[in-house]
């Protein structure tokens, strides 16, 4: 029996659905867990370490090639899953991942300019936004809008891909934050696609979950530490963007609508699922514009820098921010069936506004502490 035969895989998938899902998680977890030490060894032998800059919170040399293990694990699993032909966009996704991984790997080895990375991201995005299975032509009543022009749909999808790749890359600044956030987001998408019967997208979500779970073990390690690097963060960001677009593009499920989950609230729910990457990116952009510094200038204005300056460790800061993202998701789900659409819009805006105010206050407290400490040292 050929275990890679399409019919064999399909039969196992159909007859043992939950077991198949669990197997995908274990395979991606196991492969990544096995490969990362090999990547660390090669990085040490070749002296390939992350560059320390003004925005870095690490002062020691650490390999930044976790994305290599991500890519190998994801490609092996997604290639096998794609043989089942569960969805039309599988090959487009694999092509986009491959292209963006090469762009990220080049940047990890020889720092690329922002223009080069943006060009690579836009090229990779083309494979997704023009995929027929990801056509976005209806907002299902968001702010009263239903059918939209296909060109507007293309623009929205392009914006989601480029914005989320870079937003996820930006939160990859301290141990555990990008990994934990990615797990929360992918687990939420996995739950959505499990309940709506989108098997391929569920397996993509589970694959991300497995890869990041294994990565966190080494990202938190002291002796065998590794960063995911641009090759890792951009690929995960791309996958999360793919899942986001599929979430917006999929047809409404009648049973969920009967339970009170209106399709008009999808964009709002997506803003909650992606709360942390969106909030942190918006905050950094606004602070840099206010300070008159370049948008691509490394600094210490991320939300996680605020928590570190307050004395939290990397683990505690990542836990706090991860719980904040999870709390927003749970809170929205609890109220999405109780409140009308416009009230939910106001609630999501309040989430973001409250976070801006909170971190503004925490930033002021952190600055006063640093100022007081410096005075004590001077005296």
Short mmCIF file of C-alpha atoms in Angstrom, two decimals, residues 56-282:
data_model
loop_
_atom_site.label_atom_id
_atom_site.label_comp_id
_atom_site.label_asym_id
_atom_site.label_seq_id
_atom_site.Cartn_x
_atom_site.Cartn_y
_atom_site.Cartn_z
CA UNK A 56 16.49 45.17 19.64
CA UNK A 57 15.76 43.87 23.12
CA UNK A 58 18.37 41.12 22.81
CA UNK A 59 22.04 41.96 23.27
CA UNK A 60 23.54 38.56 22.46
CA UNK A 61 23.97 36.84 19.10
CA UNK A 62 21.06 34.51 18.28
CA UNK A 63 20.31 32.60 15.04
CA UNK A 64 17.36 34.04 13.12
CA UNK A 65 16.55 31.20 10.76
CA UNK A 66 13.55 29.54 12.36
CA UNK A 67 11.78 30.22 9.07
CA UNK A 68 13.88 27.53 7.40
CA UNK A 69 12.34 24.88 9.65
CA UNK A 70 8.90 26.47 9.15
CA UNK A 71 9.23 26.33 5.38
CA UNK A 72 10.37 22.70 5.19
CA UNK A 73 7.66 21.50 7.59
CA UNK A 74 4.87 23.48 5.95
CA UNK A 75 5.85 22.52 2.41
CA UNK A 76 6.01 18.81 3.20
CA UNK A 77 2.62 18.81 4.90
CA UNK A 78 0.83 21.18 2.52
CA UNK A 79 2.13 19.28 -0.52
CA UNK A 80 0.65 16.05 0.84
CA UNK A 81 -2.61 17.75 1.82
CA UNK A 82 -2.85 19.32 -1.63
CA UNK A 83 -2.85 15.88 -3.27
CA UNK A 84 -6.35 15.42 -1.84
CA UNK A 85 -7.59 18.37 -3.93
CA UNK A 86 -9.72 19.70 -1.07
CA UNK A 87 -9.47 23.26 -2.37
CA UNK A 88 -8.52 25.10 -5.53
CA UNK A 89 -6.16 27.60 -3.90
CA UNK A 90 -3.62 25.11 -2.52
CA UNK A 91 -1.09 25.41 -5.35
CA UNK A 92 -1.38 29.21 -5.32
CA UNK A 93 -0.65 29.22 -1.59
CA UNK A 94 2.39 26.96 -1.98
CA UNK A 95 3.79 29.20 -4.74
CA UNK A 96 3.25 32.34 -2.64
CA UNK A 97 4.92 30.78 0.42
CA UNK A 98 7.94 29.66 -1.61
CA UNK A 99 8.48 33.09 -3.16
CA UNK A 100 8.08 34.99 0.09
CA UNK A 101 10.33 32.56 1.97
CA UNK A 102 13.13 33.31 -0.51
CA UNK A 103 12.62 37.05 -0.03
CA UNK A 104 12.70 36.67 3.75
CA UNK A 105 15.72 34.34 3.73
CA UNK A 106 17.69 36.83 1.66
CA UNK A 107 16.84 39.55 4.16
CA UNK A 108 17.92 37.33 7.08
CA UNK A 109 21.29 36.71 5.43
CA UNK A 110 21.92 40.06 3.71
CA UNK A 111 19.64 42.88 4.84
CA UNK A 112 17.36 43.97 2.01
CA UNK A 113 15.89 47.40 1.37
CA UNK A 114 12.23 48.09 2.16
CA UNK A 115 11.50 48.44 -1.58
CA UNK A 116 12.93 45.00 -2.37
CA UNK A 117 10.90 43.36 0.40
CA UNK A 118 7.72 45.18 -0.63
CA UNK A 119 8.17 44.06 -4.24
CA UNK A 120 8.58 40.47 -3.10
CA UNK A 121 5.53 40.71 -0.87
CA UNK A 122 3.39 42.16 -3.66
CA UNK A 123 4.53 39.46 -6.07
CA UNK A 124 3.68 36.73 -3.57
CA UNK A 125 0.34 38.41 -2.91
CA UNK A 126 -0.58 38.13 -6.59
CA UNK A 127 -0.86 34.35 -6.26
CA UNK A 128 -3.53 34.79 -3.60
CA UNK A 129 -5.54 37.80 -4.69
CA UNK A 130 -6.09 36.41 -8.20
CA UNK A 131 -7.01 32.93 -6.98
CA UNK A 132 -10.63 32.23 -8.08
CA UNK A 133 -11.33 30.45 -4.79
CA UNK A 134 -10.53 33.65 -2.89
CA UNK A 135 -12.79 36.00 -4.83
CA UNK A 136 -14.07 38.79 -2.57
CA UNK A 137 -17.17 40.38 -4.09
CA UNK A 138 -19.53 40.74 -1.13
CA UNK A 139 -19.26 42.32 2.33
CA UNK A 140 -22.55 40.68 3.39
CA UNK A 141 -23.99 43.88 4.86
CA UNK A 142 -21.00 45.44 6.64
CA UNK A 143 -22.07 49.08 7.24
CA UNK A 144 -24.91 48.39 4.81
CA UNK A 145 -22.62 47.29 1.97
CA UNK A 146 -23.24 44.03 0.14
CA UNK A 147 -21.94 43.42 -3.40
CA UNK A 148 -18.69 45.28 -4.17
CA UNK A 149 -16.80 45.81 -7.42
CA UNK A 150 -14.25 43.04 -8.15
CA UNK A 151 -11.47 45.65 -8.38
CA UNK A 152 -12.29 46.88 -4.88
CA UNK A 153 -12.20 43.27 -3.73
CA UNK A 154 -8.72 42.87 -5.24
CA UNK A 155 -7.52 46.03 -3.51
CA UNK A 156 -8.89 44.88 -0.14
CA UNK A 157 -7.18 41.51 -0.50
CA UNK A 158 -3.87 43.09 -1.53
CA UNK A 159 -4.04 45.45 1.43
CA UNK A 160 -4.76 42.58 3.83
CA UNK A 161 -1.81 40.53 2.56
CA UNK A 162 0.77 43.34 2.58
CA UNK A 163 -0.46 44.85 5.84
CA UNK A 164 -0.61 41.57 7.75
CA UNK A 165 2.79 40.32 6.53
CA UNK A 166 4.40 43.48 7.85
CA UNK A 167 2.24 43.76 10.97
CA UNK A 168 3.12 40.23 12.03
CA UNK A 169 6.77 40.90 11.27
CA UNK A 170 6.67 43.96 13.53
CA UNK A 171 5.43 42.06 16.60
CA UNK A 172 8.31 39.59 16.28
CA UNK A 173 10.47 41.57 18.69
CA UNK A 174 10.52 39.66 21.96
CA UNK A 175 10.60 36.01 22.91
CA UNK A 176 7.26 34.30 22.49
CA UNK A 177 5.10 37.20 21.32
CA UNK A 178 4.87 36.42 17.60
CA UNK A 179 4.66 32.68 18.27
CA UNK A 180 1.96 32.93 20.93
CA UNK A 181 -0.05 35.49 18.96
CA UNK A 182 0.18 33.38 15.81
CA UNK A 183 -1.07 30.36 17.74
CA UNK A 184 -4.06 32.28 19.13
CA UNK A 185 -4.97 33.61 15.68
CA UNK A 186 -4.50 30.28 13.86
CA UNK A 187 -6.43 28.39 16.56
CA UNK A 188 -9.32 30.86 16.18
CA UNK A 189 -9.33 30.41 12.41
CA UNK A 190 -9.10 26.65 12.90
CA UNK A 191 -12.23 26.73 15.06
CA UNK A 192 -14.04 28.83 12.44
CA UNK A 193 -13.13 26.54 9.55
CA UNK A 194 -13.90 23.41 11.57
CA UNK A 195 -17.42 24.63 12.32
CA UNK A 196 -18.00 25.74 8.71
CA UNK A 197 -16.59 22.62 7.04
CA UNK A 198 -13.64 24.20 5.22
CA UNK A 199 -11.24 21.29 5.58
CA UNK A 200 -8.23 22.62 3.65
CA UNK A 201 -8.23 25.92 5.51
CA UNK A 202 -8.61 24.05 8.80
CA UNK A 203 -5.53 21.96 7.98
CA UNK A 204 -3.56 25.11 7.11
CA UNK A 205 -4.55 26.57 10.49
CA UNK A 206 -3.51 23.38 12.28
CA UNK A 207 -0.19 23.34 10.41
CA UNK A 208 0.59 26.87 11.61
CA UNK A 209 -0.37 25.84 15.13
CA UNK A 210 2.00 22.85 15.06
CA UNK A 211 4.93 24.81 13.65
CA UNK A 212 4.62 27.65 16.16
CA UNK A 213 4.10 25.32 19.14
CA UNK A 214 7.43 23.65 18.38
CA UNK A 215 9.13 26.99 17.72
CA UNK A 216 8.14 28.41 21.11
CA UNK A 217 10.08 25.65 22.87
CA UNK A 218 13.31 26.99 21.34
CA UNK A 219 12.37 30.66 21.24
CA UNK A 220 12.13 30.60 25.05
CA UNK A 221 15.24 28.47 25.49
CA UNK A 222 18.45 29.92 26.89
CA UNK A 223 20.90 27.36 25.49
CA UNK A 224 19.23 26.65 22.14
CA UNK A 225 17.47 29.92 21.38
CA UNK A 226 16.36 30.86 17.87
CA UNK A 227 14.31 33.63 16.26
CA UNK A 228 11.91 33.00 13.39
CA UNK A 229 13.54 35.76 11.33
CA UNK A 230 11.93 37.52 8.37
CA UNK A 231 11.80 34.21 6.50
CA UNK A 232 9.58 32.86 9.28
CA UNK A 233 7.53 35.89 10.27
CA UNK A 234 6.68 36.86 6.68
CA UNK A 235 5.62 33.31 5.79
CA UNK A 236 3.41 33.04 8.89
CA UNK A 237 2.03 36.52 8.18
CA UNK A 238 1.22 35.44 4.62
CA UNK A 239 -0.57 32.32 5.86
CA UNK A 240 -2.61 34.33 8.35
CA UNK A 241 -3.49 36.76 5.54
CA UNK A 242 -4.59 33.82 3.39
CA UNK A 243 -6.85 32.56 6.19
CA UNK A 244 -8.20 36.08 6.74
CA UNK A 245 -9.16 36.46 3.08
CA UNK A 246 -10.75 33.01 3.01
CA UNK A 247 -12.75 33.92 6.13
CA UNK A 248 -14.08 37.04 4.40
CA UNK A 249 -14.69 35.34 1.05
CA UNK A 250 -16.44 32.15 2.15
CA UNK A 251 -20.19 31.84 1.74
CA UNK A 252 -22.34 32.38 4.86
CA UNK A 253 -23.28 29.19 6.71
CA UNK A 254 -27.02 28.95 7.36
CA UNK A 255 -26.75 27.21 10.73
CA UNK A 256 -24.47 29.93 12.13
CA UNK A 257 -26.80 32.64 10.86
CA UNK A 258 -29.67 30.88 12.62
CA UNK A 259 -27.67 31.01 15.86
CA UNK A 260 -27.28 34.76 15.44
CA UNK A 261 -23.82 35.10 13.90
CA UNK A 262 -24.42 37.63 11.15
CA UNK A 263 -22.07 37.64 8.10
CA UNK A 264 -22.16 41.46 8.27
CA UNK A 265 -19.92 41.25 11.34
CA UNK A 266 -17.08 39.36 9.64
CA UNK A 267 -14.81 42.36 9.16
CA UNK A 268 -15.39 43.33 12.78
CA UNK A 269 -14.59 39.82 13.98
CA UNK A 270 -11.46 39.81 11.80
CA UNK A 271 -10.37 43.09 13.41
CA UNK A 272 -10.68 41.32 16.78
CA UNK A 273 -8.89 38.14 15.68
CA UNK A 274 -5.97 40.23 14.39
CA UNK A 275 -6.21 42.74 17.22
CA UNK A 276 -2.61 42.67 18.43
CA UNK A 277 -0.81 42.92 15.05
CA UNK A 278 -3.19 45.69 13.92
CA UNK A 279 -3.04 47.65 17.17
CA UNK A 280 0.74 47.47 17.54
CA UNK A 281 1.33 48.49 13.91
CA UNK A 282 -1.10 51.43 14.10
#
